[in-house]
Short mmCIF file of C-alpha atoms in Angstrom, two decimals:
data_model
loop_
_atom_site.label_atom_id
_atom_site.label_comp_id
_atom_site.label_asym_id
_atom_site.label_seq_id
_atom_site.Cartn_x
_atom_site.Cartn_y
_atom_site.Cartn_z
CA MET A 1 -2.53 26.01 -49.47
CA TRP A 2 -5.97 27.54 -50.01
CA TRP A 3 -5.89 29.50 -46.74
CA GLN A 4 -2.55 31.20 -47.23
CA ARG A 5 -2.45 34.96 -47.75
CA LYS A 6 0.04 37.80 -47.34
CA ASP A 7 -0.16 37.88 -43.53
CA LEU A 8 -0.63 34.11 -42.99
CA ASN A 9 1.80 31.93 -44.91
CA TYR A 10 4.88 29.77 -44.88
CA ASP A 11 8.36 31.19 -45.32
CA ASN A 12 11.20 28.68 -45.39
CA HIS A 13 8.80 26.04 -43.98
CA SER A 14 7.86 28.18 -40.93
CA LEU A 15 4.36 29.59 -40.45
CA TRP A 16 4.15 33.39 -40.20
CA PHE A 17 1.13 35.30 -38.95
CA ALA A 18 0.77 39.05 -38.40
CA GLY A 19 4.50 39.53 -38.86
CA LYS A 20 5.45 36.83 -36.34
CA ASN A 21 7.21 33.53 -36.86
CA LEU A 22 4.75 31.40 -34.92
CA GLU A 23 7.21 28.55 -34.50
CA ALA A 24 9.57 30.90 -32.65
CA PHE A 25 6.75 32.79 -30.92
CA ALA A 26 5.30 29.56 -29.51
CA SER A 27 8.47 29.04 -27.49
CA GLU A 28 7.82 32.35 -25.68
CA LEU A 29 4.23 31.56 -24.68
CA GLU A 30 2.29 29.12 -22.60
CA ALA A 31 -0.11 27.33 -24.91
CA PRO A 32 -3.00 27.25 -25.51
CA ALA A 33 -2.92 30.84 -26.70
CA PHE A 34 -5.09 32.85 -29.08
CA ILE A 35 -3.10 35.17 -31.35
CA TYR A 36 -4.97 37.99 -33.08
CA SER A 37 -3.89 40.31 -35.89
CA ALA A 38 -4.86 43.96 -35.41
CA GLN A 39 -4.14 44.74 -39.05
CA ARG A 40 -6.36 41.91 -40.31
CA ILE A 41 -9.23 43.21 -38.15
CA ILE A 42 -8.72 46.74 -39.53
CA ASP A 43 -8.56 45.40 -43.10
CA ASN A 44 -11.74 43.37 -42.67
CA VAL A 45 -13.73 46.35 -41.38
CA THR A 46 -12.27 48.60 -44.07
CA ARG A 47 -13.28 46.10 -46.75
CA LEU A 48 -16.84 46.07 -45.44
CA ARG A 49 -16.97 49.85 -45.31
CA LYS A 50 -15.72 50.13 -48.89
CA ALA A 51 -18.31 47.66 -50.19
CA LEU A 52 -21.14 49.55 -48.47
CA ASP A 53 -19.91 52.92 -49.76
CA ASN A 54 -19.44 51.68 -53.32
CA ASN A 55 -22.83 50.02 -53.62
CA GLY A 56 -25.38 52.62 -52.64
CA PHE A 57 -24.95 52.97 -48.86
CA LYS A 58 -22.36 55.72 -48.55
CA ASN A 59 -23.36 57.88 -45.57
CA LYS A 60 -26.42 55.64 -45.24
CA SER A 61 -25.03 52.73 -43.23
CA THR A 62 -23.28 51.82 -40.02
CA ILE A 63 -21.32 48.81 -38.78
CA PHE A 64 -21.73 47.36 -35.30
CA TYR A 65 -19.11 44.77 -34.36
CA ALA A 66 -20.87 41.80 -32.69
CA MET A 67 -19.02 41.60 -29.39
CA LYS A 68 -20.21 38.06 -28.65
CA ALA A 69 -17.81 36.92 -31.38
CA ASN A 70 -14.77 38.06 -29.38
CA ARG A 71 -14.83 40.36 -26.35
CA PHE A 72 -11.05 40.63 -25.83
CA ALA A 73 -10.73 44.19 -24.51
CA PRO A 74 -7.71 45.19 -26.67
CA ILE A 75 -9.75 44.33 -29.78
CA LEU A 76 -12.67 46.46 -28.59
CA THR A 77 -10.31 49.32 -27.76
CA LEU A 78 -8.72 49.01 -31.20
CA LEU A 79 -12.11 49.30 -32.89
CA LYS A 80 -13.06 52.32 -30.79
CA THR A 81 -9.80 54.27 -30.95
CA ARG A 82 -9.52 53.77 -34.72
CA GLY A 83 -13.16 54.87 -35.15
CA LEU A 84 -13.89 51.76 -37.18
CA CYS A 85 -17.40 50.90 -35.96
CA GLY A 86 -19.82 50.67 -33.06
CA VAL A 87 -20.62 47.47 -31.18
CA ASP A 88 -23.53 45.07 -31.05
CA VAL A 89 -24.13 43.60 -27.58
CA CYS A 90 -26.53 41.05 -26.12
CA SER A 91 -26.21 41.32 -22.33
CA PRO A 92 -25.94 44.08 -19.72
CA ALA A 93 -22.41 42.91 -18.90
CA GLU A 94 -21.41 43.42 -22.54
CA VAL A 95 -22.80 46.96 -22.35
CA GLU A 96 -20.56 47.63 -19.34
CA LEU A 97 -17.52 46.21 -21.10
CA ALA A 98 -18.23 48.27 -24.22
CA THR A 99 -18.53 51.50 -22.25
CA GLY A 100 -15.40 50.55 -20.31
CA CYS A 101 -13.54 50.33 -23.63
CA GLY A 102 -14.68 53.82 -24.61
CA PHE A 103 -17.90 53.33 -26.59
CA ASP A 104 -20.69 55.82 -25.99
CA CYS A 105 -24.18 54.39 -25.49
CA ASN A 106 -25.29 55.77 -28.86
CA GLU A 107 -22.58 53.60 -30.45
CA ILE A 108 -23.99 50.45 -28.81
CA SER A 109 -26.80 48.43 -30.36
CA TYR A 110 -28.48 46.07 -27.88
CA THR A 111 -30.21 42.97 -29.20
CA GLY A 112 -30.70 40.37 -26.48
CA THR A 113 -33.26 37.77 -25.57
CA SER A 114 -35.00 36.52 -22.39
CA LEU A 115 -34.21 39.59 -20.31
CA THR A 116 -35.19 39.82 -16.66
CA GLN A 117 -36.96 42.90 -15.34
CA THR A 118 -33.79 43.78 -13.42
CA GLU A 119 -31.74 43.64 -16.62
CA LEU A 120 -34.25 45.75 -18.50
CA SER A 121 -34.09 48.33 -15.71
CA GLN A 122 -30.29 48.37 -15.97
CA LEU A 123 -30.46 48.98 -19.71
CA ALA A 124 -33.15 51.63 -19.40
CA ARG A 125 -30.74 53.76 -17.34
CA LYS A 126 -28.31 53.93 -20.25
CA GLN A 127 -29.14 57.16 -22.05
CA GLY A 128 -28.85 56.84 -25.82
CA LEU A 129 -28.56 53.04 -25.90
CA ILE A 130 -29.99 51.61 -29.14
CA MET A 131 -32.52 49.07 -27.88
CA ASN A 132 -33.98 46.30 -30.06
CA CYS A 133 -36.88 44.41 -28.42
CA ASP A 134 -37.25 40.80 -29.50
CA SER A 135 -40.47 39.74 -27.71
CA LEU A 136 -43.86 41.05 -26.70
CA PHE A 137 -42.68 40.91 -23.09
CA SER A 138 -39.64 43.09 -23.73
CA ILE A 139 -41.70 45.69 -25.64
CA ASP A 140 -44.20 45.87 -22.80
CA GLN A 141 -41.57 46.08 -20.08
CA TRP A 142 -39.47 48.64 -21.95
CA GLY A 143 -42.59 50.69 -22.59
CA GLN A 144 -43.34 50.75 -18.88
CA LEU A 145 -39.78 51.81 -18.07
CA LYS A 146 -39.34 54.35 -20.89
CA PRO A 147 -42.73 55.36 -22.33
CA GLY A 148 -42.54 57.55 -25.41
CA SER A 149 -39.00 56.45 -26.28
CA GLU A 150 -37.61 55.17 -29.58
CA ILE A 151 -37.05 51.44 -29.99
CA GLY A 152 -36.16 48.85 -32.55
CA ILE A 153 -38.13 45.64 -33.05
CA ARG A 154 -36.42 42.37 -33.80
CA ILE A 155 -38.50 40.30 -36.19
CA ASN A 156 -38.38 36.64 -37.16
CA PRO A 157 -39.06 36.40 -40.91
CA GLY A 158 -39.51 32.64 -40.67
CA MET A 159 -36.54 31.95 -42.93
CA GLY A 160 -32.90 31.29 -42.13
CA VAL A 161 -29.54 31.35 -43.87
CA SER A 162 -26.25 29.71 -42.93
CA ARG A 163 -23.09 28.15 -44.26
CA THR A 164 -23.97 24.98 -46.24
CA ASN A 165 -27.54 25.21 -44.89
CA ASN A 166 -26.32 24.16 -41.44
CA GLN A 167 -29.45 24.43 -39.28
CA LYS A 168 -27.35 24.53 -36.11
CA LEU A 169 -26.28 28.00 -37.23
CA GLN A 170 -29.75 29.33 -38.06
CA TYR A 171 -31.80 31.65 -35.88
CA ALA A 172 -34.94 31.36 -38.00
CA GLY A 173 -36.48 29.13 -40.63
CA THR A 174 -35.68 25.83 -38.94
CA ALA A 175 -38.14 22.95 -38.66
CA LYS A 176 -39.39 24.24 -35.31
CA PRO A 177 -40.03 27.80 -34.09
CA THR A 178 -37.12 29.61 -32.45
CA LYS A 179 -37.06 32.03 -29.52
CA PHE A 180 -35.66 34.85 -31.63
CA GLY A 181 -37.74 37.82 -32.71
CA ILE A 182 -41.39 38.55 -33.36
CA TYR A 183 -43.17 36.48 -35.99
CA ARG A 184 -45.54 38.02 -38.50
CA GLU A 185 -48.61 36.63 -36.72
CA GLN A 186 -47.47 38.39 -33.52
CA PHE A 187 -46.84 41.74 -35.15
CA GLU A 188 -50.30 43.18 -34.56
CA ALA A 189 -49.98 42.44 -30.84
CA ALA A 190 -46.51 44.00 -30.86
CA MET A 191 -47.83 47.20 -32.41
CA SER A 192 -50.65 47.33 -29.87
CA LEU A 193 -48.03 47.40 -27.12
CA VAL A 194 -46.05 50.04 -29.02
CA ASN A 195 -49.13 52.24 -29.22
CA LYS A 196 -50.09 51.55 -25.59
CA HIS A 197 -46.76 52.96 -24.38
CA GLN A 198 -46.49 55.62 -27.11
CA LEU A 199 -43.25 54.12 -28.34
CA LYS A 200 -41.76 55.06 -31.69
CA VAL A 201 -40.35 52.23 -33.79
CA THR A 202 -37.47 53.70 -35.79
CA ARG A 203 -35.48 50.50 -36.33
CA LEU A 204 -36.22 47.03 -37.64
CA HIS A 205 -33.80 44.21 -36.85
CA PHE A 206 -33.42 40.64 -38.03
CA HIS A 207 -30.57 38.17 -37.70
CA THR A 208 -31.29 34.81 -39.27
CA GLY A 209 -28.08 32.79 -39.39
CA CYS A 210 -24.28 32.56 -39.51
CA GLY A 211 -21.42 31.87 -41.86
CA TYR A 212 -23.11 32.32 -45.23
CA LEU A 213 -21.05 32.69 -48.39
CA ASN A 214 -21.84 33.32 -52.06
CA ALA A 215 -23.91 30.18 -52.52
CA GLU A 216 -26.32 31.36 -49.83
CA LEU A 217 -26.96 34.87 -51.23
CA PRO A 218 -30.16 33.78 -53.06
CA GLN A 219 -31.55 32.61 -49.70
CA LEU A 220 -30.57 35.93 -48.12
CA GLU A 221 -32.48 37.66 -50.92
CA LYS A 222 -35.63 35.72 -50.03
CA ILE A 223 -35.26 36.75 -46.37
CA ILE A 224 -34.92 40.41 -47.32
CA GLN A 225 -38.05 40.09 -49.43
CA GLN A 226 -39.87 38.73 -46.37
CA SER A 227 -38.77 41.77 -44.36
CA LEU A 228 -40.54 44.18 -46.71
CA TRP A 229 -43.97 43.42 -45.25
CA PHE A 230 -42.75 44.44 -41.79
CA ILE A 231 -41.15 47.60 -43.19
CA GLU A 232 -44.44 48.62 -44.76
CA GLN A 233 -46.12 48.55 -41.32
CA LEU A 234 -43.70 51.05 -39.75
CA PRO A 235 -44.21 54.66 -40.86
CA ASP A 236 -41.46 56.04 -38.59
CA LEU A 237 -38.79 53.58 -39.71
CA GLU A 238 -35.31 55.05 -40.20
CA TRP A 239 -33.00 52.01 -39.99
CA VAL A 240 -33.04 48.35 -40.99
CA ASN A 241 -30.48 46.14 -39.27
CA THR A 242 -29.82 42.93 -41.19
CA GLY A 243 -27.71 41.42 -38.40
CA GLY A 244 -24.50 39.57 -39.11
CA GLY A 245 -23.86 36.14 -40.56
CA LEU A 246 -21.24 37.00 -43.17
CA GLY A 247 -18.88 34.04 -43.35
CA VAL A 248 -15.27 33.30 -44.17
CA PRO A 249 -13.85 30.27 -46.00
CA HIS A 250 -13.30 27.18 -43.84
CA THR A 251 -12.37 24.63 -46.50
CA ALA A 252 -10.67 24.53 -49.88
CA GLU A 253 -14.12 24.37 -51.49
CA ASP A 254 -15.21 27.70 -49.96
CA ASN A 255 -14.72 30.95 -51.85
CA PRO A 256 -14.50 34.31 -50.05
CA LEU A 257 -17.81 36.13 -49.81
CA ASP A 258 -18.28 38.60 -52.67
CA LEU A 259 -18.99 41.71 -50.60
CA ASP A 260 -20.14 43.75 -53.59
CA ALA A 261 -22.68 41.08 -54.53
CA TRP A 262 -23.82 40.90 -50.91
CA VAL A 263 -24.42 44.66 -50.65
CA GLN A 264 -26.06 44.76 -54.07
CA THR A 265 -28.48 42.05 -52.94
CA ILE A 266 -29.55 44.24 -50.04
CA HIS A 267 -29.61 47.47 -52.05
CA ARG A 268 -31.96 46.03 -54.67
CA PHE A 269 -34.71 45.97 -52.06
CA TYR A 270 -33.82 48.79 -49.68
CA GLY A 271 -32.13 51.30 -51.98
CA GLY A 272 -35.30 53.17 -52.87
CA LEU A 273 -36.95 53.13 -49.46
CA GLY A 274 -35.17 56.10 -47.94
CA ILE A 275 -33.90 54.09 -44.98
CA LYS A 276 -30.43 53.47 -43.63
CA LEU A 277 -28.69 50.10 -43.21
CA ALA A 278 -27.00 48.66 -40.13
CA ILE A 279 -25.02 45.42 -40.03
CA GLU A 280 -23.53 43.38 -37.18
CA PRO A 281 -20.68 41.23 -38.52
CA GLY A 282 -18.64 39.57 -35.82
CA GLU A 283 -17.39 36.48 -37.58
CA TYR A 284 -16.34 38.31 -40.73
CA ILE A 285 -14.36 40.89 -38.77
CA ALA A 286 -12.61 38.64 -36.26
CA LYS A 287 -12.64 34.99 -37.31
CA ASP A 288 -9.80 34.87 -39.83
CA ALA A 289 -7.90 37.45 -37.75
CA GLY A 290 -7.03 34.84 -35.13
CA VAL A 291 -5.22 31.54 -34.70
CA LEU A 292 -5.05 29.22 -31.71
CA LEU A 293 -1.62 27.88 -30.76
CA LEU A 294 -1.70 24.40 -29.20
CA GLU A 295 1.07 22.30 -27.72
CA LYS A 296 1.55 18.76 -29.01
CA THR A 297 1.21 16.13 -26.27
CA PHE A 298 1.48 12.71 -27.94
CA CYS A 299 1.42 10.98 -31.29
CA GLU A 300 0.72 7.26 -31.49
CA VAL A 301 -1.24 4.60 -33.32
CA LYS A 302 -4.38 3.11 -31.76
CA LYS A 303 -5.80 0.18 -33.68
CA ASP A 304 -5.26 1.24 -37.30
CA GLN A 305 -5.40 5.01 -36.80
CA MET A 306 -2.82 7.55 -35.73
CA PHE A 307 -3.74 10.16 -33.12
CA LEU A 308 -1.97 13.44 -32.45
CA GLY A 309 -2.93 14.95 -29.11
CA VAL A 310 -2.82 18.62 -28.13
CA ASN A 311 -3.17 20.45 -24.82
CA ALA A 312 -6.60 22.03 -25.38
CA GLY A 313 -9.99 20.64 -26.21
CA PHE A 314 -13.36 21.64 -27.56
CA ASN A 315 -14.13 23.66 -24.43
CA VAL A 316 -11.56 26.29 -25.47
CA ALA A 317 -12.97 26.67 -29.00
CA PRO A 318 -16.41 25.00 -29.11
CA GLU A 319 -17.55 25.71 -32.68
CA PRO A 320 -16.26 22.48 -34.27
CA ALA A 321 -18.00 20.33 -31.63
CA PHE A 322 -21.18 22.42 -31.24
CA TYR A 323 -21.82 23.56 -34.82
CA ASP A 324 -19.78 21.23 -37.06
CA MET A 325 -17.66 24.17 -38.17
CA PRO A 326 -14.31 22.85 -39.47
CA PHE A 327 -11.31 24.50 -37.82
CA LEU A 328 -8.31 23.50 -39.90
CA PRO A 329 -5.17 22.46 -37.97
CA VAL A 330 -1.95 23.59 -39.64
CA PRO A 331 1.67 22.82 -38.71
CA LEU A 332 3.98 25.57 -37.55
CA ASN A 333 6.61 23.92 -39.71
CA ASP A 334 5.42 22.15 -42.84
CA SER A 335 8.50 19.91 -43.20
CA GLY A 336 8.48 16.32 -42.00
CA GLU A 337 6.87 13.06 -43.10
CA ARG A 338 3.18 13.52 -43.86
CA LYS A 339 0.76 11.04 -42.36
CA THR A 340 -3.00 10.66 -42.15
CA LEU A 341 -4.11 11.17 -38.57
CA ASN A 342 -6.75 12.46 -36.16
CA ILE A 343 -6.02 15.53 -34.03
CA VAL A 344 -7.62 15.29 -30.58
CA GLY A 345 -7.77 17.40 -27.43
CA ASN A 346 -7.33 16.85 -23.70
CA ILE A 347 -10.97 16.80 -22.57
CA ASN A 348 -12.38 13.54 -21.25
CA GLU A 349 -15.24 13.43 -23.76
CA ALA A 350 -15.61 11.39 -26.94
CA LEU A 351 -16.51 14.43 -29.05
CA ASP A 352 -13.20 16.12 -28.27
CA VAL A 353 -11.83 15.72 -31.80
CA TRP A 354 -10.40 18.71 -33.66
CA PHE A 355 -10.05 17.09 -37.08
CA GLU A 356 -10.28 13.59 -38.51
CA ASN A 357 -8.24 11.99 -41.30
CA ILE A 358 -6.05 14.98 -42.04
CA ASP A 359 -2.82 14.77 -44.02
CA PHE A 360 -0.35 16.29 -41.56
CA PRO A 361 3.46 16.43 -41.24
CA VAL A 362 4.87 14.63 -38.21
CA SER A 363 8.35 15.02 -36.76
CA ASP A 364 10.06 14.67 -33.37
CA ASN A 365 10.89 18.38 -33.50
CA GLN A 366 7.24 19.36 -33.74
CA THR A 367 6.17 20.97 -30.45
CA HIS A 368 3.11 23.05 -31.43
CA ILE A 369 0.41 23.30 -34.06
CA ALA A 370 -2.13 26.03 -34.90
CA LEU A 371 -5.84 26.17 -35.64
CA ILE A 372 -6.78 28.86 -38.14
CA ASN A 373 -10.08 30.80 -38.15
CA ALA A 374 -10.03 30.87 -34.34
CA GLY A 375 -10.54 34.61 -33.94
CA ALA A 376 -14.32 34.51 -33.41
CA TYR A 377 -16.68 32.34 -31.38
CA SER A 378 -13.76 30.57 -29.71
CA SER A 379 -12.36 32.36 -26.66
CA SER A 380 -15.71 34.10 -26.10
CA MET A 381 -17.50 30.73 -25.90
CA ALA A 382 -14.85 28.91 -23.89
CA SER A 383 -15.68 27.05 -20.67
CA ASN A 384 -13.71 25.53 -17.82
CA HIS A 385 -14.90 21.98 -18.52
CA CYS A 386 -12.60 19.48 -16.77
CA MET A 387 -10.95 22.60 -15.29
CA ARG A 388 -8.99 22.97 -18.51
CA GLY A 389 -10.24 26.40 -19.51
CA GLN A 390 -6.98 28.32 -19.17
CA PHE A 391 -5.61 30.14 -22.24
CA GLY A 392 -3.74 33.29 -23.18
CA GLU A 393 -4.75 36.02 -25.63
CA TYR A 394 -2.44 38.34 -27.56
CA LEU A 395 -3.17 41.14 -30.05
CA LEU A 396 -0.33 41.71 -32.52
CA PHE A 397 0.23 45.06 -34.25
#
């Protein structure tokens, strides 16, 4: 199977992940349960670090893990205690969680939107916090709270990038304006506020989409080109933060992102500018480091289609329903008669469908299945819709 690798594969028909036989492990747990691999997370960050170091950004770059992808405290503690990276946060509560897991404020990059004055005041009390302002309002308010301080400005280059050009995953460049960042036509007003409060802009930030792979690198190049105009306006600039968005394969047609080609794309434009690079990958670090175990509930034919039901729905892992991101269901045991069926959840909504028309083994002994690529934007986005929001989380070493 296209998704199999050393730490996620079948051995004697049983699915193994992070050194665990998931078929046996499922009998010890109450499903639904997210299972994460510590080693896969470490490997993913290490791979990123190596690509940056080998392509012009050694000692000139930093990685901030995007906490909104997965805020499970053991994962955050792992990242901190291993010294793997800092964290990117987008709410005051995420700042508190990050500091509670050991991160210093100077290891936390804040990029949020639509902040209240109370929230801005909370953040202003955090000495050393890396603050990126994404609106004229936030620049003005921050300037009143901390005049003369250093800030970053989040821009909107008017172009987006995402897996298969999925506009649901884009923060910029869609058919209508988005709330994210400061557009070029607003930049003069932004700098007026910077000067009014004697702020110093040392960082430029932009995040324009999610899940991109090799096919989308030419679009990323165009976005980086658009950022150069903003860079030219900032004489005190030290860092450029290109956000996250690095994707992982979701289908057999997807190839893993060529990290060297990705870094080289960025270096072609920034390498000679004397600035440092920051990135905020959440999906790339955590997504393929997690699976979701689900208990089988029923399997029967309705009209001319077979349905296999499981004990969790789209509220526990919303990406397939919200963003059309395919989460592939896989059997914990790949023996049994294969049939074409739809896998559905337990939420009383028509869109609660995990996967349609999948070739899947069916047997009376089958008690659980797994969804792969469930390590990011699943548990962190979960809700208690229909009061079915309960799940477990486990980090395997």
